[in-house]
Coordinates of N, CA and C in Angstrom, one line a residue:
R1 N -24.9 25.7 2.7 CA -23.5 26.2 2.6 C -22.6 25.1 3.1
N2 N -22.9 24.4 4.2 CA -22.0 23.3 4.7 C -21.9 22.2 3.6
L3 N -23.0 21.9 3.0 CA -23.0 20.9 1.9 C -22.1 21.3 0.8
V4 N -22.2 22.5 0.4 CA -21.4 23.0 -0.7 C -19.9 22.9 -0.3
T5 N -19.6 23.3 0.9 CA -18.2 23.2 1.4 C -17.7 21.7 1.3
L6 N -18.5 20.8 1.8 CA -18.2 19.4 1.8 C -18.0 18.9 0.4
V7 N -18.8 19.2 -0.5 CA -18.7 18.8 -1.9 C -17.4 19.3 -2.5
L8 N -17.0 20.6 -2.2 CA -15.8 21.1 -2.7 C -14.6 20.4 -2.1
I9 N -14.6 20.0 -0.9 CA -13.5 19.3 -0.2 C -13.4 17.9 -0.9
V10 N -14.5 17.2 -1.1 CA -14.4 15.9 -1.7 C -13.9 16.0 -3.1
L11 N -14.3 17.0 -3.9 CA -13.8 17.1 -5.2 C -12.3 17.4 -5.2
A12 N -11.8 18.2 -4.3 CA -10.4 18.5 -4.2 C -9.6 17.3 -3.9
L13 N -10.1 16.4 -3.0 CA -9.4 15.2 -2.7 C -9.3 14.3 -3.9
F14 N -10.4 14.2 -4.6 CA -10.4 13.3 -5.8 C -9.4 13.9 -6.9
S15 N -9.3 15.2 -7.0 CA -8.4 15.8 -8.0 C -7.0 15.6 -7.6
L16 N -6.7 15.5 -6.3 CA -5.3 15.2 -5.9 C -4.9 13.7 -6.1
G17 N -5.9 12.9 -6.2 CA -5.6 11.5 -6.5 C -5.1 10.7 -5.3
A18 N -5.3 11.2 -4.1 CA -4.9 10.5 -2.9 C -5.8 10.8 -1.8
C19 N -6.0 9.9 -0.9 CA -6.8 10.1 0.3 C -6.0 10.3 1.5
S20 N -6.4 11.2 2.3 CA -5.6 11.4 3.5 C -5.8 10.3 4.5
K21 N -4.9 10.1 5.4 CA -5.0 9.0 6.3 C -6.2 9.2 7.3
T22 N -6.8 10.3 7.4 CA -7.9 10.6 8.3 C -9.2 10.4 7.7
E23 N -9.3 9.9 6.4 CA -10.6 9.8 5.7 C -11.2 8.4 6.0
S24 N -10.6 7.6 6.7 CA -11.2 6.2 6.9 C -12.5 6.3 7.5
Q25 N -13.3 5.3 7.1 CA -14.7 5.2 7.7 C -14.6 4.2 8.9
S26 N -13.5 3.5 9.1 CA -13.4 2.6 10.2 C -11.9 2.5 10.5
G27 N -11.5 1.6 11.4 CA -10.1 1.5 11.6 C -9.7 1.0 12.9
Q28 N -10.4 0.1 13.5 CA -10.0 -0.5 14.8 C -9.1 -1.7 14.6
T29 N -7.8 -1.6 14.9 CA -6.9 -2.7 14.8 C -6.1 -2.8 16.0
K30 N -5.5 -4.0 16.3 CA -4.8 -4.2 17.5 C -3.4 -3.5 17.4
Q31 N -2.9 -3.1 18.6 CA -1.6 -2.4 18.6 C -0.5 -3.5 18.7
L32 N 0.6 -3.2 18.1 CA 1.8 -4.1 18.1 C 2.6 -3.7 19.3
S33 N 3.2 -4.7 20.0 CA 4.1 -4.3 21.1 C 5.4 -3.8 20.5
A34 N 6.1 -2.9 21.3 CA 7.3 -2.3 20.9 C 8.4 -3.4 20.6
G35 N 8.4 -4.5 21.4 CA 9.4 -5.5 21.2 C 9.1 -6.5 20.1
A36 N 8.1 -6.2 19.3 CA 7.7 -7.1 18.2 C 8.6 -7.0 17.0
I37 N 9.4 -6.0 16.9 CA 10.2 -5.8 15.7 C 11.6 -6.5 15.8
P38 N 11.8 -7.6 15.0 CA 13.0 -8.3 15.1 C 14.2 -7.5 14.5
D39 N 15.4 -7.9 14.9 CA 16.6 -7.3 14.4 C 16.6 -7.3 12.9
G40 N 17.0 -6.2 12.3 CA 17.1 -6.0 10.8 C 15.8 -5.7 10.2
A41 N 14.7 -5.6 10.9 CA 13.4 -5.2 10.3 C 13.1 -3.8 10.6
L42 N 12.5 -3.1 9.6 CA 12.1 -1.7 9.8 C 10.8 -1.7 10.5
F43 N 10.0 -2.7 10.3 CA 8.7 -2.8 11.0 C 8.2 -4.2 11.0
T44 N 7.2 -4.4 11.8 CA 6.5 -5.7 11.9 C 5.0 -5.3 11.8
A45 N 4.2 -6.1 11.0 CA 2.8 -5.8 10.9 C 2.1 -7.1 10.9
A46 N 0.8 -7.1 11.3 CA -0.1 -8.2 11.3 C -0.7 -8.4 9.9
D47 N -0.8 -9.7 9.5 CA -1.5 -10.0 8.3 C -3.0 -10.1 8.6
L48 N -3.8 -10.6 7.6 CA -5.2 -10.6 7.8 C -5.7 -11.6 8.8
D49 N -4.8 -12.6 9.2 CA -5.1 -13.6 10.2 C -4.5 -13.2 11.5
G50 N -3.9 -12.1 11.6 CA -3.3 -11.7 12.9 C -1.8 -12.1 13.1
N51 N -1.3 -12.8 12.1 CA 0.1 -13.3 12.2 C 1.1 -12.1 11.9
L52 N 2.1 -12.0 12.7 CA 3.1 -10.9 12.5 C 4.1 -11.2 11.5
H53 N 4.5 -10.2 10.7 CA 5.5 -10.4 9.6 C 6.5 -9.2 9.7
P54 N 7.8 -9.5 9.9 CA 8.8 -8.4 9.9 C 9.1 -8.0 8.4
S55 N 9.4 -6.8 8.2 CA 9.7 -6.3 6.9 C 10.9 -7.0 6.3
S56 N 11.8 -7.6 7.2 CA 13.0 -8.3 6.7 C 12.7 -9.5 6.0
E57 N 11.4 -10.0 6.0 CA 11.0 -11.1 5.1 C 11.2 -10.8 3.6
W58 N 11.1 -9.5 3.3 CA 11.2 -9.1 1.9 C 12.4 -8.1 1.7
L59 N 12.4 -7.0 2.5 CA 13.3 -5.9 2.3 C 14.7 -6.4 2.5
G60 N 15.6 -6.1 1.5 CA 17.0 -6.5 1.5 C 17.2 -7.9 1.0
K61 N 16.1 -8.6 0.6 CA 16.3 -9.9 0.1 C 15.8 -10.0 -1.4
Q62 N 14.9 -9.2 -1.8 CA 14.4 -9.2 -3.1 C 13.8 -7.8 -3.4
P63 N 13.6 -7.5 -4.7 CA 13.0 -6.2 -5.0 C 11.6 -6.2 -4.4
T64 N 11.2 -5.1 -3.7 CA 10.0 -5.1 -2.9 C 9.2 -3.8 -3.2
V65 N 7.9 -4.0 -3.3 CA 7.0 -2.9 -3.5 C 6.1 -2.8 -2.3
I66 N 6.1 -1.7 -1.6 CA 5.2 -1.6 -0.5 C 4.1 -0.5 -0.8
N67 N 2.8 -1.0 -0.8 CA 1.7 -0.1 -1.1 C 0.8 0.2 0.1
F68 N 0.8 1.5 0.5 CA -0.1 1.9 1.5 C -1.4 2.3 0.8
W69 N -2.5 1.7 1.3 CA -3.8 1.9 0.6 C -5.0 1.7 1.6
G70 N -6.2 1.8 1.1 CA -7.4 1.5 2.0 C -8.5 1.1 1.1
T71 N -9.3 0.2 1.6 CA -10.5 -0.2 0.8 C -11.5 0.9 0.7
W72 N -11.4 1.9 1.6 CA -12.3 3.0 1.6 C -11.9 4.2 0.7
C73 N -10.8 4.1 0.1 CA -10.1 5.2 -0.6 C -10.4 5.0 -2.1
P74 N -11.2 5.9 -2.7 CA -11.4 5.8 -4.2 C -10.2 5.8 -5.1
P75 N -9.2 6.7 -4.9 CA -8.0 6.6 -5.7 C -7.3 5.2 -5.6
C76 N -7.3 4.7 -4.4 CA -6.6 3.4 -4.2 C -7.4 2.3 -5.0
R77 N -8.7 2.4 -4.9 CA -9.5 1.4 -5.6 C -9.3 1.5 -7.1
R78 N -9.1 2.8 -7.6 CA -9.0 3.1 -9.0 C -7.7 2.5 -9.6
E79 N -6.6 2.4 -8.8 CA -5.3 1.9 -9.3 C -5.2 0.4 -9.2
I80 N -6.0 -0.2 -8.4 CA -5.9 -1.7 -8.1 C -5.8 -2.5 -9.4
P81 N -6.7 -2.3 -10.4 CA -6.6 -3.2 -11.6 C -5.2 -3.1 -12.3
D82 N -4.6 -1.9 -12.3 CA -3.3 -1.8 -12.9 C -2.2 -2.4 -12.1
L83 N -2.4 -2.3 -10.8 CA -1.4 -2.9 -9.8 C -1.5 -4.4 -9.9
V84 N -2.7 -5.0 -10.0 CA -2.8 -6.4 -10.2 C -2.2 -6.9 -11.5
K85 N -2.4 -6.2 -12.6 CA -1.9 -6.5 -13.9 C -0.3 -6.5 -13.9
I86 N 0.2 -5.4 -13.3 CA 1.7 -5.3 -13.4 C 2.3 -6.3 -12.4
Y87 N 1.7 -6.6 -11.3 CA 2.3 -7.6 -10.4 C 2.3 -9.0 -11.0
D88 N 1.2 -9.3 -11.7 CA 1.1 -10.6 -12.4 C 2.2 -10.7 -13.4
E89 N 2.7 -9.6 -14.0 CA 3.8 -9.7 -15.0 C 5.1 -9.8 -14.4
Y90 N 5.3 -9.2 -13.2 CA 6.7 -9.1 -12.6 C 6.9 -10.0 -11.4
R91 N 5.9 -10.7 -10.9 CA 6.1 -11.6 -9.8 C 7.1 -12.7 -10.1
S92 N 7.1 -13.2 -11.3 CA 8.0 -14.3 -11.7 C 9.4 -13.9 -11.7
Q93 N 9.7 -12.6 -11.7 CA 11.1 -12.0 -11.6 C 11.5 -11.8 -10.2
G94 N 10.8 -12.3 -9.2 CA 11.2 -12.2 -7.8 C 10.7 -11.0 -7.1
V95 N 9.9 -10.2 -7.7 CA 9.4 -8.9 -7.0 C 8.3 -9.3 -5.9
A96 N 8.5 -8.8 -4.7 CA 7.5 -9.0 -3.7 C 6.6 -7.7 -3.6
L97 N 5.3 -7.9 -3.5 CA 4.4 -6.8 -3.3 C 3.7 -7.0 -2.0
V98 N 3.8 -6.0 -1.1 CA 3.2 -6.0 0.2 C 2.3 -4.8 0.4
S99 N 1.1 -5.0 0.6 CA 0.1 -4.0 0.9 C -0.1 -3.8 2.4
L100 N -0.1 -2.5 2.8 CA -0.4 -2.1 4.2 C -1.7 -1.3 4.1
A101 N -2.7 -1.9 4.6 CA -4.1 -1.3 4.6 C -4.1 -0.3 5.8
V102 N -4.4 0.9 5.5 CA -4.5 2.0 6.4 C -5.9 2.2 6.9
N103 N -6.1 2.3 8.2 CA -7.4 2.6 8.8 C -8.5 1.6 8.2
D104 N -8.1 0.4 8.2 CA -9.0 -0.6 7.6 C -9.1 -1.8 8.5
E105 N -10.1 -2.7 8.2 CA -10.3 -3.9 9.0 C -9.9 -5.1 8.1
A106 N -9.4 -6.1 8.7 CA -8.9 -7.3 8.0 C -10.0 -8.0 7.2
A107 N -11.2 -8.0 7.7 CA -12.3 -8.7 7.0 C -12.6 -7.9 5.7
K108 N -12.6 -6.6 5.8 CA -12.9 -5.8 4.6 C -11.7 -5.9 3.5
V109 N -10.5 -5.9 4.0 CA -9.3 -6.1 3.1 C -9.4 -7.4 2.5
R110 N -9.7 -8.5 3.2 CA -9.7 -9.8 2.7 C -10.8 -9.9 1.6
A111 N -12.0 -9.4 1.9 CA -13.1 -9.5 0.9 C -12.7 -8.7 -0.4
F112 N -12.2 -7.5 -0.2 CA -11.8 -6.7 -1.4 C -10.7 -7.3 -2.2
A113 N -9.7 -7.8 -1.5 CA -8.5 -8.5 -2.2 C -9.0 -9.7 -2.9
T114 N -9.8 -10.5 -2.4 CA -10.3 -11.7 -3.0 C -11.1 -11.3 -4.3
E115 N -12.0 -10.3 -4.1 CA -12.9 -9.9 -5.2 C -12.1 -9.3 -6.4
H116 N -10.9 -8.7 -6.1 CA -10.1 -8.0 -7.1 C -8.8 -8.8 -7.5
D117 N -8.7 -10.0 -7.1 CA -7.6 -10.9 -7.5 C -6.2 -10.3 -7.0
M118 N -6.2 -9.7 -5.8 CA -5.0 -9.1 -5.3 C -4.2 -10.2 -4.6
D119 N -3.5 -10.9 -5.4 CA -2.8 -12.1 -4.9 C -1.4 -11.8 -4.4
W120 N -1.3 -11.1 -3.3 CA 0.0 -10.8 -2.7 C -0.2 -10.6 -1.2
V121 N 0.8 -10.3 -0.5 CA 0.8 -10.2 1.0 C 0.0 -8.9 1.4
H122 N -0.9 -9.1 2.3 CA -1.7 -8.0 2.9 C -1.5 -7.9 4.4
L123 N -1.1 -6.7 4.8 CA -0.9 -6.4 6.2 C -1.8 -5.3 6.6
I124 N -2.0 -5.2 7.9 CA -2.8 -4.1 8.5 C -1.8 -3.0 9.0
A125 N -1.9 -1.8 8.5 CA -1.0 -0.7 9.0 C -1.5 -0.2 10.3
E126 N -0.5 0.1 11.2 CA -0.8 0.8 12.4 C -0.2 2.2 12.3
Q127 N -0.4 3.0 13.3 CA 0.1 4.4 13.2 C 1.6 4.5 13.0
Q128 N 2.3 3.6 13.7 CA 3.8 3.7 13.6 C 4.3 3.3 12.2
H129 N 3.5 2.6 11.4 CA 3.9 2.2 10.1 C 3.9 3.5 9.1
M130 N 3.1 4.5 9.5 CA 3.0 5.7 8.7 C 4.2 6.5 8.8
T131 N 5.2 6.3 9.7 CA 6.4 7.1 9.8 C 7.7 6.3 9.5
V132 N 7.6 5.0 9.3 CA 8.8 4.2 9.1 C 9.6 4.6 7.9
F133 N 8.9 5.0 6.8 CA 9.5 5.4 5.6 C 9.4 6.9 5.4
G134 N 9.4 7.6 6.4 CA 9.1 9.1 6.3 C 7.6 9.2 6.4
E135 N 7.1 10.3 6.6 CA 5.6 10.5 6.8 C 4.9 10.1 5.6
I136 N 3.9 9.2 5.7 CA 3.0 8.9 4.7 C 1.7 9.7 4.9
R137 N 1.5 10.7 4.1 CA 0.5 11.7 4.4 C -0.9 11.3 3.7
G138 N -0.8 10.4 2.7 CA -2.0 10.1 2.0 C -1.9 8.7 1.4
V139 N -3.0 8.1 1.0 CA -2.9 6.9 0.3 C -3.7 7.1 -1.0
P140 N -3.3 6.4 -2.0 CA -2.2 5.4 -2.1 C -0.9 6.0 -2.1
T141 N 0.1 5.4 -1.4 CA 1.5 5.7 -1.6 C 2.2 4.4 -1.8
T142 N 3.0 4.3 -2.8 CA 3.7 3.1 -3.2 C 5.2 3.3 -3.2
I143 N 5.9 2.5 -2.5 CA 7.4 2.7 -2.3 C 8.1 1.5 -3.0
F144 N 9.0 1.8 -3.8 CA 9.8 0.7 -4.5 C 11.2 0.6 -4.0
F145 N 11.6 -0.6 -3.6 CA 12.9 -0.9 -3.1 C 13.6 -1.9 -4.0
D146 N 14.9 -1.7 -4.2 CA 15.7 -2.7 -4.9 C 16.0 -3.9 -4.1
K147 N 16.7 -4.9 -4.6 CA 16.9 -6.1 -3.9 C 17.8 -6.0 -2.6
N148 N 18.5 -4.8 -2.5 CA 19.3 -4.5 -1.4 C 18.6 -3.8 -0.3
G149 N 17.3 -3.5 -0.5 CA 16.5 -2.7 0.4 C 16.6 -1.2 0.3
K150 N 17.2 -0.7 -0.8 CA 17.3 0.7 -1.0 C 16.1 1.2 -1.7
E151 N 15.5 2.3 -1.1 CA 14.4 2.9 -1.8 C 14.8 3.5 -3.1
V152 N 14.1 3.2 -4.2 CA 14.4 3.6 -5.5 C 13.5 4.8 -5.9
T153 N 12.2 4.6 -5.7 CA 11.3 5.7 -6.0 C 10.0 5.5 -5.2
R154 N 9.3 6.6 -5.1 CA 8.0 6.6 -4.3 C 7.0 7.3 -5.2
L155 N 5.8 6.7 -5.2 CA 4.7 7.3 -6.0 C 3.5 7.6 -5.0
V156 N 3.0 8.8 -5.1 CA 1.9 9.2 -4.2 C 0.7 9.5 -5.1
G157 N -0.4 9.0 -4.7 CA -1.6 9.2 -5.5 C -1.8 8.0 -6.4
A158 N -3.0 7.9 -7.0 CA -3.3 6.8 -7.9 C -2.4 6.9 -9.1
Q159 N -1.9 5.7 -9.5 CA -1.0 5.5 -10.6 C -1.6 4.7 -11.8
T160 N -1.0 4.8 -12.9 CA -1.4 4.0 -14.1 C -0.4 2.8 -14.3
Y161 N -0.8 1.9 -15.1 CA 0.0 0.8 -15.5 C 1.4 1.2 -15.9
E162 N 1.4 2.2 -16.8 CA 2.7 2.7 -17.4 C 3.6 3.2 -16.3
T163 N 3.1 3.9 -15.3 CA 3.9 4.5 -14.3 C 4.4 3.3 -13.4
F164 N 3.5 2.4 -13.0 CA 4.0 1.2 -12.3 C 5.1 0.5 -13.0
Q165 N 4.9 0.3 -14.3 CA 5.8 -0.5 -15.1 C 7.2 0.1 -15.0
K166 N 7.3 1.4 -15.2 CA 8.6 2.1 -15.1 C 9.3 1.9 -13.7
A167 N 8.5 2.0 -12.7 CA 9.0 1.8 -11.3 C 9.5 0.3 -11.1
F168 N 8.7 -0.6 -11.5 CA 9.1 -2.0 -11.4 C 10.4 -2.3 -12.2
Q169 N 10.5 -1.7 -13.4 CA 11.8 -1.9 -14.1 C 12.9 -1.3 -13.4
M170 N 12.7 -0.2 -12.7 CA 13.8 0.5 -12.0 C 14.3 -0.4 -10.9
I171 N 13.4 -1.0 -10.1 CA 13.9 -1.8 -9.0 C 14.5 -3.1 -9.5
L172 N 14.2 -3.6 -10.6 CA 14.8 -4.8 -11.1 C 16.2 -4.5 -11.7
A173 N 16.4 -3.3 -12.2 CA 17.7 -2.9 -12.8 C 18.7 -2.6 -11.7
G174 N 18.2 -2.2 -10.5 CA 19.0 -1.8 -9.4 C 19.9 -2.9 -8.9

């Protein structure tokens, strides 16, 4: 009976196309100090080498896409090929793509990103990052900002190339 219940829960999660932030199989990352957020930045997060990056590096300077995801999340993994393809097409137009890996480890993110040609900025999400843009309840969640840092649209769950393309066009038009 417990196995049947577990299978039904897993199937329900797959049908929703998003993983909850509590589904991680790992997730030990260092905490950022409260004073680490520079003026003008909504957040600061560590990259895969432990270097801190304020969101002001991108937000308000260029169209920016922030993707919350995890290597452990099947819907996240499913959308990666389309995200790689669309970013390859739009990066030359000045769009920044920043991934925040939720409940993940830098080594796993690095290996996955390398294997899947994810050639953009990868940061490790901390709990406080899940509330900066309103509650992020599941991954993947992808938020699109125009060059002025204004949120244009938000996509929750695994997306297709066509859906990403519309959102990329919206932030460039803004």
